[in-house]
CSV table of C-alpha atoms and ligand atoms in Angstrom, one decimal:
chain,number,residue,atom,x,y,z
A,83,MET,CA,11.0,-68.0,-1.9
A,84,GLU,CA,7.2,-66.9,-3.8
A,85,HIS,CA,4.5,-67.8,-2.6
A,86,THR,CA,1.7,-66.7,-5.1
A,87,THR,CA,-1.7,-67.5,-3.9
A,88,LEU,CA,-5.0,-68.5,-5.4
A,89,VAL,CA,-6.3,-64.6,-6.0
A,90,GLN,CA,-2.8,-63.5,-7.3
A,91,HIS,CA,-2.4,-66.4,-9.9
A,92,ILE,CA,-6.3,-65.6,-11.5
A,93,ARG,CA,-4.9,-61.4,-11.5
A,94,GLN,CA,-1.9,-62.1,-13.3
A,95,GLN,CA,-3.6,-64.6,-16.2
A,96,GLU,CA,-6.2,-61.6,-16.3
A,97,LYS,CA,-3.9,-59.1,-17.4
A,98,ALA,CA,-3.2,-61.6,-19.6
A,99,THR,CA,-5.7,-61.7,-21.3
A,100,PRO,CA,-7.2,-58.1,-23.4
A,101,GLY,CA,-10.2,-56.6,-22.8
A,102,ALA,CA,-10.8,-58.7,-19.3
A,103,THR,CA,-13.5,-56.9,-17.3
A,104,GLY,CA,-12.9,-58.4,-13.8
A,105,GLU,CA,-15.9,-60.4,-14.0
A,106,PHE,CA,-13.5,-63.1,-14.7
A,107,THR,CA,-11.6,-62.3,-12.0
A,108,SER,CA,-14.3,-61.9,-8.8
A,109,LEU,CA,-16.5,-65.5,-10.1
A,110,MET,CA,-12.5,-67.3,-9.5
A,111,ASN,CA,-12.5,-64.9,-5.9
A,112,GLU,CA,-16.3,-66.8,-5.2
A,113,ILE,CA,-14.9,-70.0,-6.6
A,114,MET,CA,-12.5,-69.8,-4.1
A,115,VAL,CA,-14.6,-68.0,-1.1
A,116,ALA,CA,-18.0,-70.6,-1.3
A,117,ALA,CA,-14.4,-74.2,-1.4
A,118,LYS,CA,-13.1,-72.4,2.0
A,119,ILE,CA,-16.0,-72.9,3.4
A,120,ILE,CA,-17.1,-75.9,2.3
A,121,SER,CA,-13.7,-77.7,3.3
A,122,LEU,CA,-14.3,-76.8,7.1
A,123,GLU,CA,-17.6,-78.8,7.0
A,124,VAL,CA,-16.0,-81.5,5.3
A,125,ASN,CA,-13.5,-81.4,8.1
A,126,SER,CA,-15.7,-81.0,11.0
A,127,ALA,CA,-17.8,-83.7,9.4
A,128,GLY,CA,-17.4,-86.4,11.2
A,129,ILE,CA,-18.2,-84.2,14.4
A,130,GLY,CA,-21.8,-85.4,13.3
A,131,GLU,CA,-25.3,-83.6,14.0
A,132,ASP,CA,-25.0,-85.2,17.4
A,133,ILE,CA,-23.1,-82.5,18.4
A,134,PHE,CA,-24.7,-79.8,16.5
A,135,GLY,CA,-28.1,-81.1,17.8
A,136,LEU,CA,-26.7,-81.5,21.3
A,137,THR,CA,-26.0,-77.3,21.4
A,138,GLY,CA,-28.6,-76.1,19.8
A,139,LYS,CA,-27.2,-74.5,17.9
A,140,ILE,CA,-28.7,-75.3,15.2
A,141,ASN,CA,-32.7,-75.2,15.7
A,142,ALA,CA,-31.7,-72.1,17.3
A,143,GLN,CA,-32.0,-70.8,13.9
A,144,GLY,CA,-35.0,-72.7,13.6
A,145,GLU,CA,-32.6,-75.2,10.2
A,146,GLU,CA,-32.5,-77.8,10.4
A,147,VAL,CA,-29.4,-80.0,9.8
A,148,LYS,CA,-28.2,-80.6,6.0
A,149,LYS,CA,-26.3,-83.4,4.9
A,150,LEU,CA,-22.7,-82.6,3.3
A,151,ASP,CA,-23.7,-82.7,-0.2
A,152,GLU,CA,-26.6,-80.9,0.1
A,153,PHE,CA,-25.0,-77.9,2.2
A,154,SER,CA,-22.8,-77.7,-1.3
A,155,ASP,CA,-25.5,-77.1,-3.0
A,156,ILE,CA,-26.9,-74.7,-0.6
A,157,THR,CA,-23.7,-72.0,-0.1
A,158,PHE,CA,-22.4,-72.8,-4.2
A,159,THR,CA,-25.7,-71.1,-4.9
A,160,LYS,CA,-25.5,-68.7,-2.4
A,161,ILE,CA,-22.4,-67.3,-2.8
A,162,ILE,CA,-22.5,-67.5,-6.9
A,163,GLY,CA,-25.7,-66.9,-7.8
A,164,GLN,CA,-25.5,-63.3,-6.0
A,165,SER,CA,-21.6,-62.8,-7.7
A,166,GLY,CA,-23.2,-60.6,-10.4
A,167,THR,CA,-20.7,-63.2,-12.3
A,168,VAL,CA,-23.4,-65.6,-13.5
A,169,CYS,CA,-26.6,-65.8,-15.2
A,170,ALA,CA,-27.9,-69.4,-14.2
A,171,ILE,CA,-25.9,-71.7,-12.1
A,172,THR,CA,-26.9,-75.6,-13.2
A,173,SER,CA,-25.7,-78.5,-10.7
A,174,GLU,CA,-25.3,-82.6,-9.3
A,175,GLU,CA,-27.8,-81.2,-6.9
A,176,LYS,CA,-30.4,-80.3,-9.2
A,177,ASP,CA,-33.1,-81.3,-11.8
A,178,GLU,CA,-33.6,-77.6,-14.1
A,179,ALA,CA,-30.8,-74.9,-13.9
A,180,TYR,CA,-31.5,-72.7,-11.3
A,181,ILE,CA,-32.0,-69.1,-12.9
A,182,ILE,CA,-30.3,-65.9,-11.6
A,183,PRO,CA,-33.2,-63.5,-11.0
A,184,PRO,CA,-32.6,-59.6,-12.3
A,185,GLU,CA,-32.4,-58.2,-8.4
A,186,ASP,CA,-29.0,-60.1,-7.7
A,187,LYS,CA,-27.7,-58.5,-11.4
A,188,PRO,CA,-27.3,-62.0,-14.2
A,189,GLY,CA,-24.0,-61.5,-15.1
A,190,LYS,CA,-22.3,-63.5,-18.5
A,191,TYR,CA,-20.8,-66.6,-17.7
A,192,ILE,CA,-22.6,-70.2,-16.7
A,193,PHE,CA,-21.7,-71.6,-13.5
A,194,MET,CA,-21.5,-76.4,-13.9
A,195,MET,CA,-20.7,-78.5,-10.9
A,196,ASP,CA,-21.4,-81.1,-8.4
A,197,PRO,CA,-21.0,-79.3,-5.3
A,198,LEU,CA,-19.7,-82.4,-3.5
A,199,ASP,CA,-19.4,-85.6,-6.1
A,200,GLY,CA,-18.6,-89.3,-3.8
A,201,SER,CA,-20.4,-88.2,-1.2
A,202,SER,CA,-20.8,-91.8,-0.4
A,203,ASN,CA,-18.0,-91.4,1.2
A,204,ILE,CA,-18.5,-89.4,3.4
A,205,ASP,CA,-19.1,-90.7,6.7
A,206,VAL,CA,-15.7,-92.9,6.1
A,207,ASN,CA,-13.0,-90.2,5.9
A,208,VAL,CA,-12.2,-90.7,2.2
A,209,SER,CA,-11.5,-88.3,-0.2
A,210,ILE,CA,-15.0,-86.1,-2.0
A,211,GLY,CA,-14.2,-83.1,-3.7
A,212,THR,CA,-16.7,-79.9,-5.9
A,213,ILE,CA,-16.1,-80.2,-9.6
A,214,PHE,CA,-16.7,-77.0,-11.5
A,215,SER,CA,-17.6,-75.5,-15.1
A,216,ILE,CA,-18.1,-72.3,-17.0
A,217,TYR,CA,-19.0,-71.2,-19.9
A,218,LYS,CA,-19.6,-67.6,-21.5
A,219,LYS,CA,-23.5,-67.2,-22.3
A,220,LYS,CA,-24.1,-67.6,-26.5
A,221,SER,CA,-27.2,-66.5,-26.4
A,222,PRO,CA,-28.2,-63.0,-27.3
A,223,GLY,CA,-30.9,-61.4,-24.9
A,224,ASP,CA,-31.2,-62.0,-21.6
A,225,LEU,CA,-33.0,-65.0,-21.7
A,226,VAL,CA,-30.6,-68.1,-20.9
A,227,THR,CA,-31.5,-70.8,-23.3
A,228,ASP,CA,-30.9,-74.2,-24.3
A,229,GLU,CA,-27.5,-72.8,-26.7
A,230,ASP,CA,-26.1,-71.3,-23.4
A,231,LEU,CA,-26.5,-74.8,-21.1
A,232,LEU,CA,-25.7,-77.0,-23.8
A,233,GLN,CA,-22.8,-76.1,-25.5
A,234,LYS,CA,-19.8,-78.6,-26.0
A,235,GLY,CA,-16.9,-79.3,-24.4
A,236,ASP,CA,-14.9,-77.3,-26.4
A,237,GLU,CA,-16.8,-74.1,-25.1
A,238,GLN,CA,-15.8,-74.1,-22.1
A,239,ILE,CA,-14.1,-71.0,-20.5
A,240,ALA,CA,-12.7,-73.2,-16.9
A,241,ALA,CA,-12.8,-75.9,-15.1
A,242,GLY,CA,-11.6,-77.2,-12.1
A,243,TYR,CA,-11.9,-79.3,-8.7
A,244,ILE,CA,-11.6,-79.4,-5.1
A,245,ALA,CA,-10.2,-82.1,-3.3
A,246,TYR,CA,-11.1,-81.9,0.4
A,247,GLY,CA,-8.6,-84.2,1.0
A,248,SER,CA,-5.4,-84.9,3.3
A,249,SER,CA,-5.3,-81.5,2.9
A,250,THR,CA,-7.6,-79.4,0.7
A,251,ILE,CA,-6.0,-78.3,-2.7
A,252,PHE,CA,-7.9,-76.8,-5.3
A,253,VAL,CA,-6.8,-77.1,-9.2
A,254,TYR,CA,-8.3,-74.6,-11.9
A,255,SER,CA,-7.2,-74.4,-16.4
A,256,THR,CA,-8.0,-71.4,-18.2
A,257,GLY,CA,-7.3,-73.3,-20.8
A,258,HIS,CA,-3.1,-71.7,-20.3
A,259,GLY,CA,-1.8,-75.0,-17.8
A,260,VAL,CA,-3.5,-76.4,-14.6
A,261,HIS,CA,-2.6,-75.6,-11.9
A,262,GLY,CA,-2.8,-76.9,-7.9
A,263,PHE,CA,-3.2,-74.6,-5.4
A,264,THR,CA,-2.8,-75.7,-1.5
A,265,LEU,CA,-4.8,-74.8,1.5
A,266,ASP,CA,-3.2,-73.7,4.2
A,267,PRO,CA,-6.1,-74.0,6.6
A,268,ALA,CA,-4.7,-72.0,9.7
A,269,LEU,CA,-4.0,-68.2,7.2
A,270,GLY,CA,-7.5,-70.1,5.3
A,271,GLU,CA,-5.6,-69.7,2.3
A,272,PHE,CA,-4.2,-70.8,-0.7
A,273,PHE,CA,-0.6,-71.1,-2.1
A,274,LEU,CA,0.5,-72.2,-5.6
A,275,SER,CA,1.9,-75.7,-4.7
A,276,HIS,CA,1.7,-77.8,-7.9
A,277,PRO,CA,2.6,-75.2,-11.0
A,278,ASP,CA,1.9,-76.2,-15.0
A,279,LEU,CA,0.6,-79.6,-13.1
A,280,VAL,CA,1.9,-82.3,-16.8
A,281,ILE,CA,-0.2,-86.0,-16.8
A,282,PRO,CA,2.8,-88.6,-17.3
A,283,ASP,CA,2.5,-89.4,-21.0
A,284,GLN,CA,1.8,-93.1,-20.1
A,285,GLY,CA,0.6,-94.5,-15.7
A,286,SER,CA,1.1,-97.4,-14.5
A,287,THR,CA,-2.6,-97.5,-12.4
A,288,TYR,CA,-5.6,-98.6,-13.9
A,289,SER,CA,-8.7,-97.4,-12.3
A,290,ILE,CA,-12.0,-98.2,-11.4
A,291,ASN,CA,-14.9,-100.7,-10.2
A,292,GLU,CA,-14.6,-103.7,-11.1
A,293,GLY,CA,-17.1,-105.0,-9.2
A,294,ASN,CA,-19.1,-104.2,-11.8
A,295,TRP,CA,-17.2,-106.7,-14.5
A,296,VAL,CA,-20.7,-109.3,-14.6
A,297,VAL,CA,-22.4,-106.6,-15.8
A,298,TRP,CA,-19.7,-105.0,-18.1
A,299,ASP,CA,-20.0,-105.7,-22.4
A,300,GLU,CA,-16.5,-108.1,-23.6
A,301,ALA,CA,-14.6,-105.4,-25.1
A,302,GLN,CA,-14.9,-103.8,-21.5
A,303,LYS,CA,-13.2,-106.9,-20.0
A,304,ASP,CA,-10.8,-107.5,-22.3
A,305,LEU,CA,-9.1,-104.4,-22.1
A,306,VAL,CA,-8.6,-104.7,-18.7
A,307,SER,CA,-7.9,-108.5,-18.4
A,308,TYR,CA,-5.7,-106.9,-20.7
A,309,LEU,CA,-4.2,-104.1,-18.1
A,310,LYS,CA,-3.2,-107.3,-16.0
A,311,GLU,CA,-1.6,-109.4,-18.5
A,312,ASP,CA,1.7,-110.2,-17.1
A,313,ALA,CA,4.2,-108.7,-20.1
A,314,PRO,CA,6.5,-106.9,-17.4
A,315,SER,CA,8.5,-105.0,-21.3
A,316,SER,CA,5.0,-103.1,-21.8
A,317,GLY,CA,5.0,-102.6,-18.4
A,318,ARG,CA,1.7,-104.3,-17.5
A,319,PRO,CA,0.2,-106.1,-15.2
A,320,TYR,CA,-1.3,-102.4,-14.3
A,321,LYS,CA,-1.6,-101.4,-10.3
A,322,LEU,CA,-5.7,-101.1,-9.2
A,323,ARG,CA,-6.3,-97.9,-7.4
A,324,TYR,CA,-10.1,-97.1,-6.9
A,325,ILE,CA,-11.4,-95.1,-4.6
A,326,GLY,CA,-15.0,-94.5,-6.2
A,327,SER,CA,-14.1,-90.7,-6.2
A,328,LEU,CA,-13.8,-89.4,-9.0
A,329,VAL,CA,-11.6,-86.2,-7.9
A,330,ALA,CA,-9.3,-88.7,-6.3
A,331,ASP,CA,-9.1,-91.6,-8.8
A,332,PHE,CA,-8.8,-88.5,-10.9
A,333,HIS,CA,-6.5,-86.2,-9.2
A,334,ARG,CA,-4.4,-89.1,-8.0
A,335,THR,CA,-4.5,-90.2,-12.1
A,336,LEU,CA,-3.7,-86.6,-13.1
A,337,LEU,CA,-0.2,-86.4,-10.8
A,338,LYS,CA,1.1,-89.6,-11.3
A,339,GLY,CA,-0.7,-90.8,-15.3
A,340,GLY,CA,-2.4,-93.5,-15.7
A,341,LEU,CA,-6.4,-95.0,-16.6
A,342,PHE,CA,-9.4,-94.0,-15.6
A,343,MET,CA,-12.6,-95.8,-16.0
A,344,TYR,CA,-15.9,-95.8,-15.9
A,345,PRO,CA,-17.3,-97.7,-19.4
A,346,ARG,CA,-21.5,-98.1,-20.0
A,347,ASP,CA,-22.9,-101.3,-18.4
A,348,THR,CA,-26.3,-103.4,-18.2
A,349,LYS,CA,-26.8,-101.2,-15.1
A,350,SER,CA,-26.1,-97.9,-16.5
A,351,PRO,CA,-26.9,-98.6,-19.8
A,352,LYS,CA,-25.5,-94.5,-20.3
A,353,GLY,CA,-22.4,-94.8,-18.2
A,354,LYS,CA,-22.9,-93.4,-15.4
A,355,LEU,CA,-21.6,-89.9,-14.0
A,356,ARG,CA,-22.5,-86.8,-16.6
A,357,PHE,CA,-21.3,-84.6,-19.3
A,358,SER,CA,-21.9,-81.7,-17.9
A,359,PHE,CA,-20.7,-82.1,-14.7
A,360,GLU,CA,-18.4,-84.9,-14.3
A,361,ALA,CA,-16.6,-85.9,-17.8
A,362,ALA,CA,-16.7,-82.2,-19.6
A,363,PRO,CA,-14.8,-80.2,-17.2
A,364,MET,CA,-12.1,-82.9,-15.7
A,365,ALA,CA,-11.1,-83.4,-19.6
A,366,PHE,CA,-10.7,-79.7,-20.4
A,367,ILE,CA,-8.8,-80.3,-17.6
A,368,VAL,CA,-7.0,-83.3,-18.9
A,369,GLU,CA,-5.9,-81.4,-22.0
A,370,ASN,CA,-4.3,-79.2,-20.8
A,371,ALA,CA,-1.9,-81.1,-18.4
A,372,GLY,CA,-1.8,-83.3,-21.7
A,373,GLY,CA,-4.0,-85.9,-21.5
A,374,LYS,CA,-7.1,-87.0,-23.3
A,375,ALA,CA,-10.8,-88.5,-22.4
A,376,SER,CA,-12.8,-90.3,-23.4
A,377,THR,CA,-16.0,-91.9,-24.0
A,378,GLY,CA,-14.1,-95.2,-25.6
A,379,LYS,CA,-14.4,-94.6,-28.9
A,380,GLN,CA,-15.2,-90.5,-29.2
A,381,ARG,CA,-13.8,-87.1,-27.4
A,382,ILE,CA,-15.2,-86.2,-24.3
A,383,LEU,CA,-15.0,-82.2,-26.1
A,384,ASP,CA,-16.3,-82.8,-29.2
A,385,ILE,CA,-19.5,-84.0,-27.2
A,386,THR,CA,-23.1,-81.1,-27.2
A,387,PRO,CA,-25.5,-82.4,-24.6
A,388,THR,CA,-28.4,-83.2,-25.2
A,389,GLY,CA,-30.1,-82.2,-21.6
A,390,ILE,CA,-27.9,-80.7,-18.5
A,391,HIS,CA,-28.1,-84.0,-16.5
A,392,ASP,CA,-26.7,-86.0,-19.8
A,393,ARG,CA,-24.2,-89.9,-19.3
A,394,LEU,CA,-21.5,-91.3,-20.9
A,395,PRO,CA,-19.4,-93.1,-20.7
A,396,LEU,CA,-14.9,-92.3,-19.4
A,397,PHE,CA,-12.0,-93.0,-20.0
A,398,ILE,CA,-9.6,-91.0,-18.9
A,399,GLY,CA,-5.9,-89.3,-18.2
A,400,SER,CA,-2.8,-90.3,-19.7
A,401,LYS,CA,-2.5,-89.9,-23.3
A,402,LYS,CA,-1.2,-93.3,-23.8
A,403,ASP,CA,-3.3,-95.1,-21.3
A,404,VAL,CA,-6.4,-93.1,-23.0
A,405,GLU,CA,-5.1,-94.8,-26.9
A,406,LEU,CA,-4.9,-98.0,-25.1
A,407,ALA,CA,-7.8,-98.2,-24.3
A,408,GLU,CA,-10.1,-96.5,-27.7
A,409,GLU,CA,-8.0,-98.9,-29.2
A,410,ARG,CA,-8.1,-102.2,-27.9
A,411,LEU,CA,-12.2,-101.9,-27.6
A,412,ALA,CA,-12.7,-101.0,-31.2
A,413,ALA,CA,-10.3,-104.1,-32.3
A,414,THR,CA,-11.9,-106.9,-29.5
A,415,VAL,CA,-15.7,-105.0,-31.7
A,416,LYS,CA,-14.4,-106.3,-34.7
A,417,LYS,CA,-13.0,-109.0,-33.6
A,418,GLY,CA,-16.7,-110.0,-32.1
A,419,GLY,CA,-19.2,-108.3,-33.6
A,420,TRP,CA,-21.4,-110.6,-31.3
A,421,PHE,CA,-22.1,-108.1,-28.7
A,422,LYS,CA,-23.3,-104.1,-29.1
A,423,TRP,CA,-21.1,-101.9,-28.3
A,424,LEU,CA,-22.3,-99.6,-30.9
A,425,SER,CA,-25.4,-97.6,-29.2
A,426,GLY,CA,-23.9,-94.6,-28.5
B,46,LIG,P1,-22.2,-88.8,-7.0
B,46,LIG,O1,-21.6,-88.0,-7.8
B,46,LIG,O2,-23.4,-89.8,-6.8
B,46,LIG,O3,-21.2,-88.9,-5.4
B,46,LIG,O4,-21.0,-89.9,-7.5
B,46,LIG,C1,-20.4,-89.9,-8.7
B,46,LIG,C2,-19.5,-91.4,-8.2
B,46,LIG,C3,-17.9,-90.9,-8.1
B,46,LIG,O5,-17.2,-89.9,-7.8
B,46,LIG,C4,-17.1,-91.9,-8.5
B,46,LIG,O6,-16.4,-91.8,-9.8
B,46,LIG,C5,-18.5,-93.2,-8.7
B,46,LIG,O7,-19.7,-92.4,-8.6
B,46,LIG,C6,-17.9,-94.0,-8.4
B,46,LIG,O8,-19.3,-95.1,-8.4
B,46,LIG,P2,-19.7,-96.2,-7.8
B,46,LIG,O9,-18.9,-96.2,-6.7
B,46,LIG,O10,-19.8,-97.3,-9.2
B,46,LIG,O11,-18.2,-97.1,-8.5
B,47,LIG,MG1,-20.6,-86.7,-9.1
């Protein structure tokens, strides 16, 4: 039986890319190293600060015990920042882009990440994950500008996520299929476990924080009511699955099909999820697996953000399910006309 490691797989993809210099391969390798460190840390989160505090391990070094999301941000920034492959890092945890100083030898890529998404789930042993996205520097010269940091979703050259769940899985795409690798904790190596992932054309689950019902607009309520209707000939009612961790909800949707939604609402008028760190990378992955990602009106990868922390509504998953969402949302707007779906 063939056991392809993540490192081998990345190298094979590099060989198939004319003119590749190895810089991208190095970057991917560094992401993998950081992912292993976070995985170890996440899996020992239950040991908690008390034990470290009691043994004095952390205090002896004069370092405070960091929260896991902060720890992930620091770990990725350090490892990727010193890899000589990127010139800037943006992160959900940082207000501004981190520009790589000349002494750390900036490279030609831009790295964007949500270092630990779904972190409200850490305390309760529910899956959390890292999401990343890679673009190439576009502007000439050494200076990193908005032209580099605010690129259209379609310009991503790779995206991926690592889910720290019942096992740790690393899923990525460089635009040639979507591939998943499971971490063998004994060997400390990621092995290809999910080659060429393809999302089912239609699923049977919807995934949304339905507790937000009162803050949704009528179109959103209509869509969810429709999915719950008893209409077996069209596969309804759909089942509801919602973890509240995008990586986990997305991973399930990718494997089993279905529709994940985080619409705008009166609490988050622009939407909750971020373009650069959540929506765009997941959209890149889902499209490469044959699915779709939309704001409800517009393809996510057609969007060029105006700021690194831009938020937007997200409807992502099986092609037919996302199309159904777009159609129903548009139809309710036409029919009703008495609520404001038009903004944004
Ligand atoms: P975070 O980046 O602060 O962790 O928030 C993002 C998370 C996603 O993982 C998840 O899809 C969503 O927020 C859940 O939000 P809610 O708790 O409102 O349902
Ligand atoms: Mg997040």
